[in-house]
Amino acid sequence: MTTALPRKGKRAAVPSGRTLISPSQLRTGGGKTVYVIVFVCTFVLFTLAFLFPLYWAVTGAMKSPAELAATPATIVPREWHPESFTEAWDQMDLGKYFLNTVVVAGGAWLVQLAVDVPAAFALSKLRPKFGNVVLGLMLVTLMLPAAALLVPTYVTVTDLPLLHLNLINSPAAIWLPAAANAFNIYLLKRFFDQIPDELVEAARIDGAGPVRTLWKIILPISRPILAVVSILTIVAAWKDFIWPLLVFPDTGKQTLSVMLQRVAIDMPLNLLVAGMVLASVPMIVLFLVFQRQILAGLTAGSIKG
């Protein structure tokens, strides 16, 4: 019994992988039709899943309170009230609370980058003794439920060790507890691990110290992961509710999430929804502006030299 061998000069066909529709089927008219139908249906379903909640919130804000509370709900408002957004802005004094939230989120972002980036760089490139132990202890903190940390963190910010300062009603009560974020340090370290050590060694030979190496070499090629960490930090600080509720008893210094919950009882429903929509606009714009950097940071796995 003989087995036919492939002729010299010709490569045996190797399947590239299984797909829903095989390449041979795509070459036929029926295969292309099935591909287009599947692609269009998937695209439409995913688009509706992401955009419909946004549409529902925006149109809900432009309904009257009676129509918004009616059952069954109307998909398209019977009467449009776009003035709900300006009324919500004026009645809730959203400008002041937007400023409070920007200060809280912006400060948390700067403090986290100032702490997390050098920590990740040290663990990745400087490799101190017991660095893996330190990283492991950081990651263990991710196992603790956030509710279990509320009481000890609150006691700490009410009487800051050594300085004996009370940080209640101060943005520093948000910034300092969020400074060392174990998840962000892990993300940054994993990215820094992909940077060739030869770059760090070359900078060291040229007389650059660790700070200059971090500033001149590491950070310029780490923009994708810095964008990811920045988005995660800003979004987390922007939408946080429990901790700002505890540390900002002064209503004039509260953030948007706390203020919206506080006025929810007395505010008409359509104006409350309008305020929520306005509060979410900055995060949506932030993602749309930096979506390319975010996707690049999430998919970055190696650096080509």
PDB file of C-alpha atoms in Angstrom:
ATOM      1  CA  MET A   1       0.000   0.000   0.000  1.00  0.00           C
ATOM      2  CA  THR A   2       1.495   3.301  -1.053  1.00  0.00           C
ATOM      3  CA  THR A   3       0.787   6.786   0.138  1.00  0.00           C
ATOM      4  CA  ALA A   4       0.829   9.701  -2.272  1.00  0.00           C
ATOM      5  CA  LEU A   5       3.360  12.298  -1.232  1.00  0.00           C
ATOM      6  CA  PRO A   6       3.098  15.972  -2.136  1.00  0.00           C
ATOM      7  CA  ARG A   7       5.278  16.959  -5.066  1.00  0.00           C
ATOM      8  CA  LYS A   8       8.372  19.036  -4.505  1.00  0.00           C
ATOM      9  CA  GLY A   9       7.813  22.741  -4.909  1.00  0.00           C
ATOM     10  CA  LYS A  10       4.210  22.553  -3.694  1.00  0.00           C
ATOM     11  CA  ARG A  11       3.124  23.061  -0.118  1.00  0.00           C
ATOM     12  CA  ALA A  12       0.403  20.974   1.387  1.00  0.00           C
ATOM     13  CA  ALA A  13      -2.700  22.943   2.206  1.00  0.00           C
ATOM     14  CA  VAL A  14      -2.886  23.777   5.894  1.00  0.00           C
ATOM     15  CA  PRO A  15      -6.210  24.871   7.332  1.00  0.00           C
ATOM     16  CA  SER A  16      -6.003  28.362   8.802  1.00  0.00           C
ATOM     17  CA  GLY A  17      -8.617  27.656  11.434  1.00  0.00           C
ATOM     18  CA  ARG A  18     -12.313  26.991  11.760  1.00  0.00           C
ATOM     19  CA  THR A  19     -14.758  29.801  11.181  1.00  0.00           C
ATOM     20  CA  LEU A  20     -18.522  30.072  10.981  1.00  0.00           C
ATOM     21  CA  ILE A  21     -18.311  30.156   7.191  1.00  0.00           C
ATOM     22  CA  SER A  22     -15.422  28.442   5.436  1.00  0.00           C
ATOM     23  CA  PRO A  23     -13.340  30.304   2.801  1.00  0.00           C
ATOM     24  CA  SER A  24     -14.660  27.988   0.078  1.00  0.00           C
ATOM     25  CA  GLN A  25     -18.242  28.879   0.989  1.00  0.00           C
ATOM     26  CA  LEU A  26     -17.410  32.598   0.948  1.00  0.00           C
ATOM     27  CA  ARG A  27     -16.430  32.263  -2.696  1.00  0.00           C
ATOM     28  CA  THR A  28     -19.973  31.252  -3.591  1.00  0.00           C
ATOM     29  CA  GLY A  29     -22.909  33.622  -3.886  1.00  0.00           C
ATOM     30  CA  GLY A  30     -24.870  31.899  -1.148  1.00  0.00           C
ATOM     31  CA  GLY A  31     -21.895  31.990   1.219  1.00  0.00           C
ATOM     32  CA  LYS A  32     -21.440  35.735   0.756  1.00  0.00           C
ATOM     33  CA  THR A  33     -25.144  36.273   1.396  1.00  0.00           C
ATOM     34  CA  VAL A  34     -25.009  34.287   4.641  1.00  0.00           C
ATOM     35  CA  TYR A  35     -21.878  36.198   5.709  1.00  0.00           C
ATOM     36  CA  VAL A  36     -23.494  39.593   5.073  1.00  0.00           C
ATOM     37  CA  ILE A  37     -26.691  38.590   6.918  1.00  0.00           C
ATOM     38  CA  VAL A  38     -24.770  37.302   9.950  1.00  0.00           C
ATOM     39  CA  PHE A  39     -22.506  40.359  10.022  1.00  0.00           C
ATOM     40  CA  VAL A  40     -25.372  42.855   9.725  1.00  0.00           C
ATOM     41  CA  CYS A  41     -27.486  41.091  12.371  1.00  0.00           C
ATOM     42  CA  THR A  42     -24.558  40.935  14.819  1.00  0.00           C
ATOM     43  CA  PHE A  43     -23.677  44.572  14.209  1.00  0.00           C
ATOM     44  CA  VAL A  44     -27.258  45.759  14.677  1.00  0.00           C
ATOM     45  CA  LEU A  45     -27.795  43.705  17.852  1.00  0.00           C
ATOM     46  CA  PHE A  46     -24.600  44.918  19.512  1.00  0.00           C
ATOM     47  CA  THR A  47     -25.294  48.507  18.465  1.00  0.00           C
ATOM     48  CA  LEU A  48     -28.789  48.384  19.959  1.00  0.00           C
ATOM     49  CA  ALA A  49     -27.488  46.781  23.156  1.00  0.00           C
ATOM     50  CA  PHE A  50     -25.056  49.652  23.723  1.00  0.00           C
ATOM     51  CA  LEU A  51     -26.994  52.624  22.334  1.00  0.00           C
ATOM     52  CA  PHE A  52     -30.554  51.854  23.441  1.00  0.00           C
ATOM     53  CA  PRO A  53     -29.924  52.579  27.171  1.00  0.00           C
ATOM     54  CA  LEU A  54     -28.410  55.919  26.174  1.00  0.00           C
ATOM     55  CA  TYR A  55     -31.374  56.680  23.917  1.00  0.00           C
ATOM     56  CA  TRP A  56     -33.783  55.678  26.678  1.00  0.00           C
ATOM     57  CA  ALA A  57     -32.148  58.022  29.175  1.00  0.00           C
ATOM     58  CA  VAL A  58     -31.993  61.000  26.795  1.00  0.00           C
ATOM     59  CA  THR A  59     -35.584  60.637  25.589  1.00  0.00           C
ATOM     60  CA  GLY A  60     -36.760  59.966  29.152  1.00  0.00           C
ATOM     61  CA  ALA A  61     -35.337  63.303  30.223  1.00  0.00           C
ATOM     62  CA  MET A  62     -37.317  65.016  27.460  1.00  0.00           C
ATOM     63  CA  LYS A  63     -40.659  63.505  28.513  1.00  0.00           C
ATOM     64  CA  SER A  64     -43.072  65.079  30.946  1.00  0.00           C
ATOM     65  CA  PRO A  65     -43.057  63.615  34.478  1.00  0.00           C
ATOM     66  CA  ALA A  66     -46.468  62.016  33.910  1.00  0.00           C
ATOM     67  CA  GLU A  67     -45.441  60.391  30.640  1.00  0.00           C
ATOM     68  CA  LEU A  68     -42.150  59.176  32.111  1.00  0.00           C
ATOM     69  CA  ALA A  69     -44.000  57.455  34.960  1.00  0.00           C
ATOM     70  CA  ALA A  70     -46.791  56.072  32.727  1.00  0.00           C
ATOM     71  CA  THR A  71     -47.255  52.353  32.120  1.00  0.00           C
ATOM     72  CA  PRO A  72     -46.673  51.026  29.507  1.00  0.00           C
ATOM     73  CA  ALA A  73     -43.706  53.248  28.679  1.00  0.00           C
ATOM     74  CA  THR A  74     -43.560  55.115  25.388  1.00  0.00           C
ATOM     75  CA  ILE A  75     -40.577  54.495  23.113  1.00  0.00           C
ATOM     76  CA  VAL A  76     -40.854  57.935  21.504  1.00  0.00           C
ATOM     77  CA  PRO A  77     -42.013  60.891  23.630  1.00  0.00           C
ATOM     78  CA  ARG A  78     -45.469  62.166  22.758  1.00  0.00           C
ATOM     79  CA  GLU A  79     -44.307  65.683  23.635  1.00  0.00           C
ATOM     80  CA  TRP A  80     -40.674  66.766  23.546  1.00  0.00           C
ATOM     81  CA  HIS A  81     -39.330  68.880  26.400  1.00  0.00           C
ATOM     82  CA  PRO A  82     -35.650  69.636  25.657  1.00  0.00           C
ATOM     83  CA  GLU A  83     -35.814  72.461  28.187  1.00  0.00           C
ATOM     84  CA  SER A  84     -35.569  69.787  30.908  1.00  0.00           C
ATOM     85  CA  PHE A  85     -31.784  69.878  30.603  1.00  0.00           C
ATOM     86  CA  THR A  86     -31.501  73.622  31.225  1.00  0.00           C
ATOM     87  CA  GLU A  87     -34.009  73.423  34.077  1.00  0.00           C
ATOM     88  CA  ALA A  88     -32.069  70.569  35.666  1.00  0.00           C
ATOM     89  CA  TRP A  89     -28.826  72.522  35.314  1.00  0.00           C
ATOM     90  CA  ASP A  90     -30.299  75.589  36.998  1.00  0.00           C
ATOM     91  CA  GLN A  91     -32.400  73.935  39.713  1.00  0.00           C
ATOM     92  CA  MET A  92     -29.690  71.507  40.818  1.00  0.00           C
ATOM     93  CA  ASP A  93     -26.856  74.014  40.446  1.00  0.00           C
ATOM     94  CA  LEU A  94     -24.996  71.387  38.429  1.00  0.00           C
ATOM     95  CA  GLY A  95     -22.150  73.756  37.549  1.00  0.00           C
ATOM     96  CA  LYS A  96     -20.894  73.808  41.141  1.00  0.00           C
ATOM     97  CA  TYR A  97     -21.130  70.046  41.557  1.00  0.00           C
ATOM     98  CA  PHE A  98     -19.463  69.450  38.195  1.00  0.00           C
ATOM     99  CA  LEU A  99     -16.545  71.542  39.457  1.00  0.00           C
ATOM    100  CA  ASN A 100     -16.435  69.574  42.717  1.00  0.00           C
ATOM    101  CA  THR A 101     -16.355  66.286  40.798  1.00  0.00           C
ATOM    102  CA  VAL A 102     -13.674  67.501  38.381  1.00  0.00           C
ATOM    103  CA  VAL A 103     -11.455  68.503  41.321  1.00  0.00           C
ATOM    104  CA  VAL A 104     -11.963  65.125  43.004  1.00  0.00           C
ATOM    105  CA  ALA A 105     -11.448  63.044  39.830  1.00  0.00           C
ATOM    106  CA  GLY A 106      -8.558  65.155  38.526  1.00  0.00           C
ATOM    107  CA  GLY A 107      -6.708  65.066  41.835  1.00  0.00           C
ATOM    108  CA  ALA A 108      -7.232  61.312  42.190  1.00  0.00           C
ATOM    109  CA  TRP A 109      -5.851  60.843  38.675  1.00  0.00           C
ATOM    110  CA  LEU A 110      -2.711  62.914  39.321  1.00  0.00           C
ATOM    111  CA  VAL A 111      -2.026  61.305  42.710  1.00  0.00           C
ATOM    112  CA  GLN A 112      -2.475  57.778  41.357  1.00  0.00           C
ATOM    113  CA  LEU A 113      -0.127  58.379  38.438  1.00  0.00           C
ATOM    114  CA  ALA A 114       2.436  59.956  40.774  1.00  0.00           C
ATOM    115  CA  VAL A 115       2.388  56.853  43.002  1.00  0.00           C
ATOM    116  CA  ASP A 116       1.539  53.946  40.706  1.00  0.00           C
ATOM    117  CA  VAL A 117       3.887  54.682  37.797  1.00  0.00           C
ATOM    118  CA  PRO A 118       7.110  54.893  39.888  1.00  0.00           C
ATOM    119  CA  ALA A 119       6.022  51.853  41.913  1.00  0.00           C
ATOM    120  CA  ALA A 120       5.423  49.776  38.782  1.00  0.00           C
ATOM    121  CA  PHE A 121       8.700  50.971  37.248  1.00  0.00           C
ATOM    122  CA  ALA A 122      10.646  50.025  40.377  1.00  0.00           C
ATOM    123  CA  LEU A 123       9.093  46.551  40.537  1.00  0.00           C
ATOM    124  CA  SER A 124       9.622  45.939  36.824  1.00  0.00           C
ATOM    125  CA  LYS A 125      13.036  47.430  36.028  1.00  0.00           C
ATOM    126  CA  LEU A 126      14.845  48.202  39.293  1.00  0.00           C
ATOM    127  CA  ARG A 127      13.900  44.804  40.756  1.00  0.00           C
ATOM    128  CA  PRO A 128      14.372  45.471  44.483  1.00  0.00           C
ATOM    129  CA  LYS A 129      14.774  42.651  46.965  1.00  0.00           C
ATOM    130  CA  PHE A 130      11.476  41.022  47.888  1.00  0.00           C
ATOM    131  CA  GLY A 131       9.839  42.880  44.996  1.00  0.00           C
ATOM    132  CA  ASN A 132       7.656  39.886  44.154  1.00  0.00           C
ATOM    133  CA  VAL A 133       6.587  39.655  47.783  1.00  0.00           C
ATOM    134  CA  VAL A 134       5.613  43.325  47.781  1.00  0.00           C
ATOM    135  CA  LEU A 135       3.654  42.856  44.547  1.00  0.00           C
ATOM    136  CA  GLY A 136       1.933  39.803  45.976  1.00  0.00           C
ATOM    137  CA  LEU A 137       0.905  41.703  49.096  1.00  0.00           C
ATOM    138  CA  MET A 138      -0.486  44.475  46.886  1.00  0.00           C
ATOM    139  CA  LEU A 139      -2.526  41.995  44.878  1.00  0.00           C
ATOM    140  CA  VAL A 140      -3.850  40.393  48.056  1.00  0.00           C
ATOM    141  CA  THR A 141      -5.579  43.692  48.860  1.00  0.00           C
ATOM    142  CA  LEU A 142      -7.753  43.146  45.774  1.00  0.00           C
ATOM    143  CA  MET A 143      -9.294  40.160  47.552  1.00  0.00           C
ATOM    144  CA  LEU A 144     -10.653  42.353  50.332  1.00  0.00           C
ATOM    145  CA  PRO A 145     -14.231  43.594  49.825  1.00  0.00           C
ATOM    146  CA  ALA A 146     -14.475  47.357  49.560  1.00  0.00           C
ATOM    147  CA  ALA A 147     -17.061  47.505  52.360  1.00  0.00           C
ATOM    148  CA  ALA A 148     -14.562  45.966  54.795  1.00  0.00           C
ATOM    149  CA  LEU A 149     -12.160  48.858  54.207  1.00  0.00           C
ATOM    150  CA  LEU A 150     -14.645  51.678  54.782  1.00  0.00           C
ATOM    151  CA  VAL A 151     -14.395  51.850  58.582  1.00  0.00           C
ATOM    152  CA  PRO A 152     -10.567  51.685  58.940  1.00  0.00           C
ATOM    153  CA  THR A 153     -10.109  54.129  56.052  1.00  0.00           C
ATOM    154  CA  TYR A 154     -12.639  56.533  57.552  1.00  0.00           C
ATOM    155  CA  VAL A 155     -10.916  56.382  60.950  1.00  0.00           C
ATOM    156  CA  THR A 156      -7.607  57.099  59.224  1.00  0.00           C
ATOM    157  CA  VAL A 157      -8.782  60.172  57.308  1.00  0.00           C
ATOM    158  CA  THR A 158     -10.477  61.634  60.390  1.00  0.00           C
ATOM    159  CA  ASP A 159      -7.155  61.525  62.265  1.00  0.00           C
ATOM    160  CA  LEU A 160      -4.263  61.261  59.818  1.00  0.00           C
ATOM    161  CA  PRO A 161      -1.356  59.393  61.457  1.00  0.00           C
ATOM    162  CA  LEU A 162       1.614  61.531  62.557  1.00  0.00           C
ATOM    163  CA  LEU A 163       0.073  64.744  61.214  1.00  0.00           C
ATOM    164  CA  HIS A 164      -3.193  64.390  63.190  1.00  0.00           C
ATOM    165  CA  LEU A 165      -5.201  66.133  60.471  1.00  0.00           C
ATOM    166  CA  ASN A 166      -8.924  65.742  59.845  1.00  0.00           C
ATOM    167  CA  LEU A 167      -9.507  65.377  56.091  1.00  0.00           C
ATOM    168  CA  ILE A 168     -13.305  65.306  56.230  1.00  0.00           C
ATOM    169  CA  ASN A 169     -14.801  67.698  53.637  1.00  0.00           C
ATOM    170  CA  SER A 170     -11.413  67.848  51.908  1.00  0.00           C
ATOM    171  CA  PRO A 171     -10.688  66.356  48.445  1.00  0.00           C
ATOM    172  CA  ALA A 172      -7.554  64.844  49.977  1.00  0.00           C
ATOM    173  CA  ALA A 173      -9.842  62.342  51.707  1.00  0.00           C
ATOM    174  CA  ILE A 174     -10.540  60.955  48.223  1.00  0.00           C
ATOM    175  CA  TRP A 175      -7.051  61.374  46.767  1.00  0.00           C
ATOM    176  CA  LEU A 176      -4.914  59.732  49.446  1.00  0.00           C
ATOM    177  CA  PRO A 177      -6.838  56.429  49.906  1.00  0.00           C
ATOM    178  CA  ALA A 178      -6.905  55.991  46.122  1.00  0.00           C
ATOM    179  CA  ALA A 179      -3.188  56.719  45.644  1.00  0.00           C
ATOM    180  CA  ALA A 180      -1.801  53.166  45.686  1.00  0.00           C
ATOM    181  CA  ASN A 181      -4.064  51.147  43.401  1.00  0.00           C
ATOM    182  CA  ALA A 182      -2.861  47.541  43.212  1.00  0.00           C
ATOM    183  CA  PHE A 183      -4.705  46.782  39.972  1.00  0.00           C
ATOM    184  CA  ASN A 184      -3.237  49.783  38.161  1.00  0.00           C
ATOM    185  CA  ILE A 185       0.255  48.979  39.459  1.00  0.00           C
ATOM    186  CA  TYR A 186      -0.118  45.449  38.122  1.00  0.00           C
ATOM    187  CA  LEU A 187      -1.256  46.698  34.696  1.00  0.00           C
ATOM    188  CA  LEU A 188       1.633  49.150  34.487  1.00  0.00           C
ATOM    189  CA  LYS A 189       4.191  46.565  35.628  1.00  0.00           C
ATOM    190  CA  ARG A 190       3.012  44.044  33.038  1.00  0.00           C
ATOM    191  CA  PHE A 191       3.439  46.673  30.326  1.00  0.00           C
ATOM    192  CA  PHE A 192       6.850  47.793  31.603  1.00  0.00           C
ATOM    193  CA  ASP A 193       7.974  44.136  31.613  1.00  0.00           C
ATOM    194  CA  GLN A 194       7.559  44.120  27.814  1.00  0.00           C
ATOM    195  CA  ILE A 195      10.007  47.018  27.382  1.00  0.00           C
ATOM    196  CA  PRO A 196      13.474  45.629  26.526  1.00  0.00           C
ATOM    197  CA  ASP A 197      15.974  45.897  29.352  1.00  0.00           C
ATOM    198  CA  GLU A 198      18.541  47.032  26.792  1.00  0.00           C
ATOM    199  CA  LEU A 199      16.865  50.442  26.657  1.00  0.00           C
ATOM    200  CA  VAL A 200      17.226  50.887  30.409  1.00  0.00           C
ATOM    201  CA  GLU A 201      20.837  49.646  30.331  1.00  0.00           C
ATOM    202  CA  ALA A 202      21.701  52.028  27.472  1.00  0.00           C
ATOM    203  CA  ALA A 203      20.246  54.958  29.417  1.00  0.00           C
ATOM    204  CA  ARG A 204      22.211  53.900  32.496  1.00  0.00           C
ATOM    205  CA  ILE A 205      25.455  53.770  30.482  1.00  0.00           C
ATOM    206  CA  ASP A 206      24.730  57.299  29.221  1.00  0.00           C
ATOM    207  CA  GLY A 207      24.566  58.471  32.819  1.00  0.00           C
ATOM    208  CA  ALA A 208      20.785  58.634  33.254  1.00  0.00           C
ATOM    209  CA  GLY A 209      19.466  57.847  36.708  1.00  0.00           C
ATOM    210  CA  PRO A 210      16.210  55.991  37.447  1.00  0.00           C
ATOM    211  CA  VAL A 211      14.097  59.174  37.459  1.00  0.00           C
ATOM    212  CA  ARG A 212      15.468  60.412  34.143  1.00  0.00           C
ATOM    213  CA  THR A 213      15.135  56.935  32.610  1.00  0.00           C
ATOM    214  CA  LEU A 214      11.516  56.775  33.681  1.00  0.00           C
ATOM    215  CA  TRP A 215      10.773  60.278  32.381  1.00  0.00           C
ATOM    216  CA  LYS A 216      12.738  60.184  29.116  1.00  0.00           C
ATOM    217  CA  ILE A 217      12.599  56.514  28.084  1.00  0.00           C
ATOM    218  CA  ILE A 218       9.734  54.650  29.724  1.00  0.00           C
ATOM    219  CA  LEU A 219       6.897  57.175  29.772  1.00  0.00           C
ATOM    220  CA  PRO A 220       7.064  58.238  26.076  1.00  0.00           C
ATOM    221  CA  ILE A 221       6.571  54.635  24.922  1.00  0.00           C
ATOM    222  CA  SER A 222       3.974  53.859  27.604  1.00  0.00           C
ATOM    223  CA  ARG A 223       1.260  56.230  26.439  1.00  0.00           C
ATOM    224  CA  PRO A 224      -1.271  53.470  25.592  1.00  0.00           C
ATOM    225  CA  ILE A 225      -1.193  51.909  29.058  1.00  0.00           C
ATOM    226  CA  LEU A 226      -1.119  55.340  30.702  1.00  0.00           C
ATOM    227  CA  ALA A 227      -4.315  56.165  28.800  1.00  0.00           C
ATOM    228  CA  VAL A 228      -5.961  52.960  30.058  1.00  0.00           C
ATOM    229  CA  VAL A 229      -4.957  53.610  33.666  1.00  0.00           C
ATOM    230  CA  SER A 230      -6.077  57.242  33.385  1.00  0.00           C
ATOM    231  CA  ILE A 231      -9.521  56.272  32.088  1.00  0.00           C
ATOM    232  CA  LEU A 232      -9.987  53.633  34.790  1.00  0.00           C
ATOM    233  CA  THR A 233      -8.936  56.087  37.496  1.00  0.00           C
ATOM    234  CA  ILE A 234     -11.073  59.003  36.314  1.00  0.00           C
ATOM    235  CA  VAL A 235     -14.185  56.885  35.734  1.00  0.00           C
ATOM    236  CA  ALA A 236     -13.845  55.222  39.147  1.00  0.00           C
ATOM    237  CA  ALA A 237     -13.503  58.591  40.910  1.00  0.00           C
ATOM    238  CA  TRP A 238     -16.303  60.162  38.846  1.00  0.00           C
ATOM    239  CA  LYS A 239     -18.909  57.505  39.595  1.00  0.00           C
ATOM    240  CA  ASP A 240     -17.908  56.654  43.167  1.00  0.00           C
ATOM    241  CA  PHE A 241     -20.754  57.132  45.625  1.00  0.00           C
ATOM    242  CA  ILE A 242     -20.272  55.486  49.036  1.00  0.00           C
ATOM    243  CA  TRP A 243     -16.910  57.006  49.945  1.00  0.00           C
ATOM    244  CA  PRO A 244     -17.731  60.586  48.835  1.00  0.00           C
ATOM    245  CA  LEU A 245     -21.009  60.280  50.749  1.00  0.00           C
ATOM    246  CA  LEU A 246     -19.048  59.539  53.940  1.00  0.00           C
ATOM    247  CA  VAL A 247     -16.287  62.128  53.640  1.00  0.00           C
ATOM    248  CA  PHE A 248     -18.374  65.036  52.285  1.00  0.00           C
ATOM    249  CA  PRO A 249     -21.122  65.743  54.858  1.00  0.00           C
ATOM    250  CA  ASP A 250     -21.053  69.378  53.697  1.00  0.00           C
ATOM    251  CA  THR A 251     -23.608  69.463  50.868  1.00  0.00           C
ATOM    252  CA  GLY A 252     -21.782  72.290  49.103  1.00  0.00           C
ATOM    253  CA  LYS A 253     -18.689  70.117  48.601  1.00  0.00           C
ATOM    254  CA  GLN A 254     -20.387  66.929  47.436  1.00  0.00           C
ATOM    255  CA  THR A 255     -19.833  65.277  44.072  1.00  0.00           C
ATOM    256  CA  LEU A 256     -22.439  64.749  41.353  1.00  0.00           C
ATOM    257  CA  SER A 257     -23.297  61.171  42.323  1.00  0.00           C
ATOM    258  CA  VAL A 258     -23.953  62.119  45.958  1.00  0.00           C
ATOM    259  CA  MET A 259     -25.889  65.255  45.081  1.00  0.00           C
ATOM    260  CA  LEU A 260     -28.176  63.437  42.608  1.00  0.00           C
ATOM    261  CA  GLN A 261     -29.058  60.862  45.233  1.00  0.00           C
ATOM    262  CA  ARG A 262     -29.711  63.575  47.831  1.00  0.00           C
ATOM    263  CA  VAL A 263     -32.157  65.543  45.643  1.00  0.00           C
ATOM    264  CA  ALA A 264     -33.848  62.473  44.114  1.00  0.00           C
ATOM    265  CA  ILE A 265     -36.789  62.594  46.544  1.00  0.00           C
ATOM    266  CA  ASP A 266     -37.842  66.187  45.873  1.00  0.00           C
ATOM    267  CA  MET A 267     -36.835  66.564  42.205  1.00  0.00           C
ATOM    268  CA  PRO A 268     -39.273  65.831  39.330  1.00  0.00           C
ATOM    269  CA  LEU A 269     -38.387  62.542  37.686  1.00  0.00           C
ATOM    270  CA  ASN A 270     -37.633  63.965  34.238  1.00  0.00           C
ATOM    271  CA  LEU A 271     -35.288  66.600  35.683  1.00  0.00           C
ATOM    272  CA  LEU A 272     -33.522  63.942  37.738  1.00  0.00           C
ATOM    273  CA  VAL A 273     -32.973  61.836  34.621  1.00  0.00           C
ATOM    274  CA  ALA A 274     -31.759  64.936  32.768  1.00  0.00           C
ATOM    275  CA  GLY A 275     -29.238  65.572  35.539  1.00  0.00           C
ATOM    276  CA  MET A 276     -27.999  61.992  35.311  1.00  0.00           C
ATOM    277  CA  VAL A 277     -27.578  62.308  31.549  1.00  0.00           C
ATOM    278  CA  LEU A 278     -25.604  65.524  31.936  1.00  0.00           C
ATOM    279  CA  ALA A 279     -23.436  63.907  34.611  1.00  0.00           C
ATOM    280  CA  SER A 280     -22.552  61.031  32.256  1.00  0.00           C
ATOM    281  CA  VAL A 281     -21.678  63.192  29.233  1.00  0.00           C
ATOM    282  CA  PRO A 282     -18.034  63.943  30.245  1.00  0.00           C
ATOM    283  CA  MET A 283     -17.190  60.243  30.621  1.00  0.00           C
ATOM    284  CA  ILE A 284     -18.758  59.405  27.246  1.00  0.00           C
ATOM    285  CA  VAL A 285     -16.824  62.216  25.557  1.00  0.00           C
ATOM    286  CA  LEU A 286     -13.626  61.140  27.312  1.00  0.00           C
ATOM    287  CA  PHE A 287     -13.963  57.618  25.978  1.00  0.00           C
ATOM    288  CA  LEU A 288     -14.784  58.749  22.440  1.00  0.00           C
ATOM    289  CA  VAL A 289     -11.769  61.073  22.353  1.00  0.00           C
ATOM    290  CA  PHE A 290      -9.275  58.545  23.724  1.00  0.00           C
ATOM    291  CA  GLN A 291     -10.773  55.292  22.421  1.00  0.00           C
ATOM    292  CA  ARG A 292      -7.817  54.636  20.093  1.00  0.00           C
ATOM    293  CA  GLN A 293      -5.308  54.963  22.948  1.00  0.00           C
ATOM    294  CA  ILE A 294      -7.496  52.815  25.205  1.00  0.00           C
ATOM    295  CA  LEU A 295      -7.751  49.978  22.679  1.00  0.00           C
ATOM    296  CA  ALA A 296      -4.020  50.217  21.944  1.00  0.00           C
ATOM    297  CA  GLY A 297      -3.222  49.934  25.653  1.00  0.00           C
ATOM    298  CA  LEU A 298      -5.533  46.965  26.161  1.00  0.00           C
ATOM    299  CA  THR A 299      -4.102  45.065  23.178  1.00  0.00           C
ATOM    300  CA  ALA A 300      -0.446  45.977  23.732  1.00  0.00           C
ATOM    301  CA  GLY A 301       1.413  42.776  24.427  1.00  0.00           C
ATOM    302  CA  SER A 302       4.897  43.413  23.139  1.00  0.00           C
ATOM    303  CA  ILE A 303       7.190  46.053  21.751  1.00  0.00           C
ATOM    304  CA  LYS A 304       9.002  45.527  18.517  1.00  0.00           C
ATOM    305  CA  GLY A 305      12.581  46.698  18.565  1.00  0.00           C
TER     306      GLY A 305
END
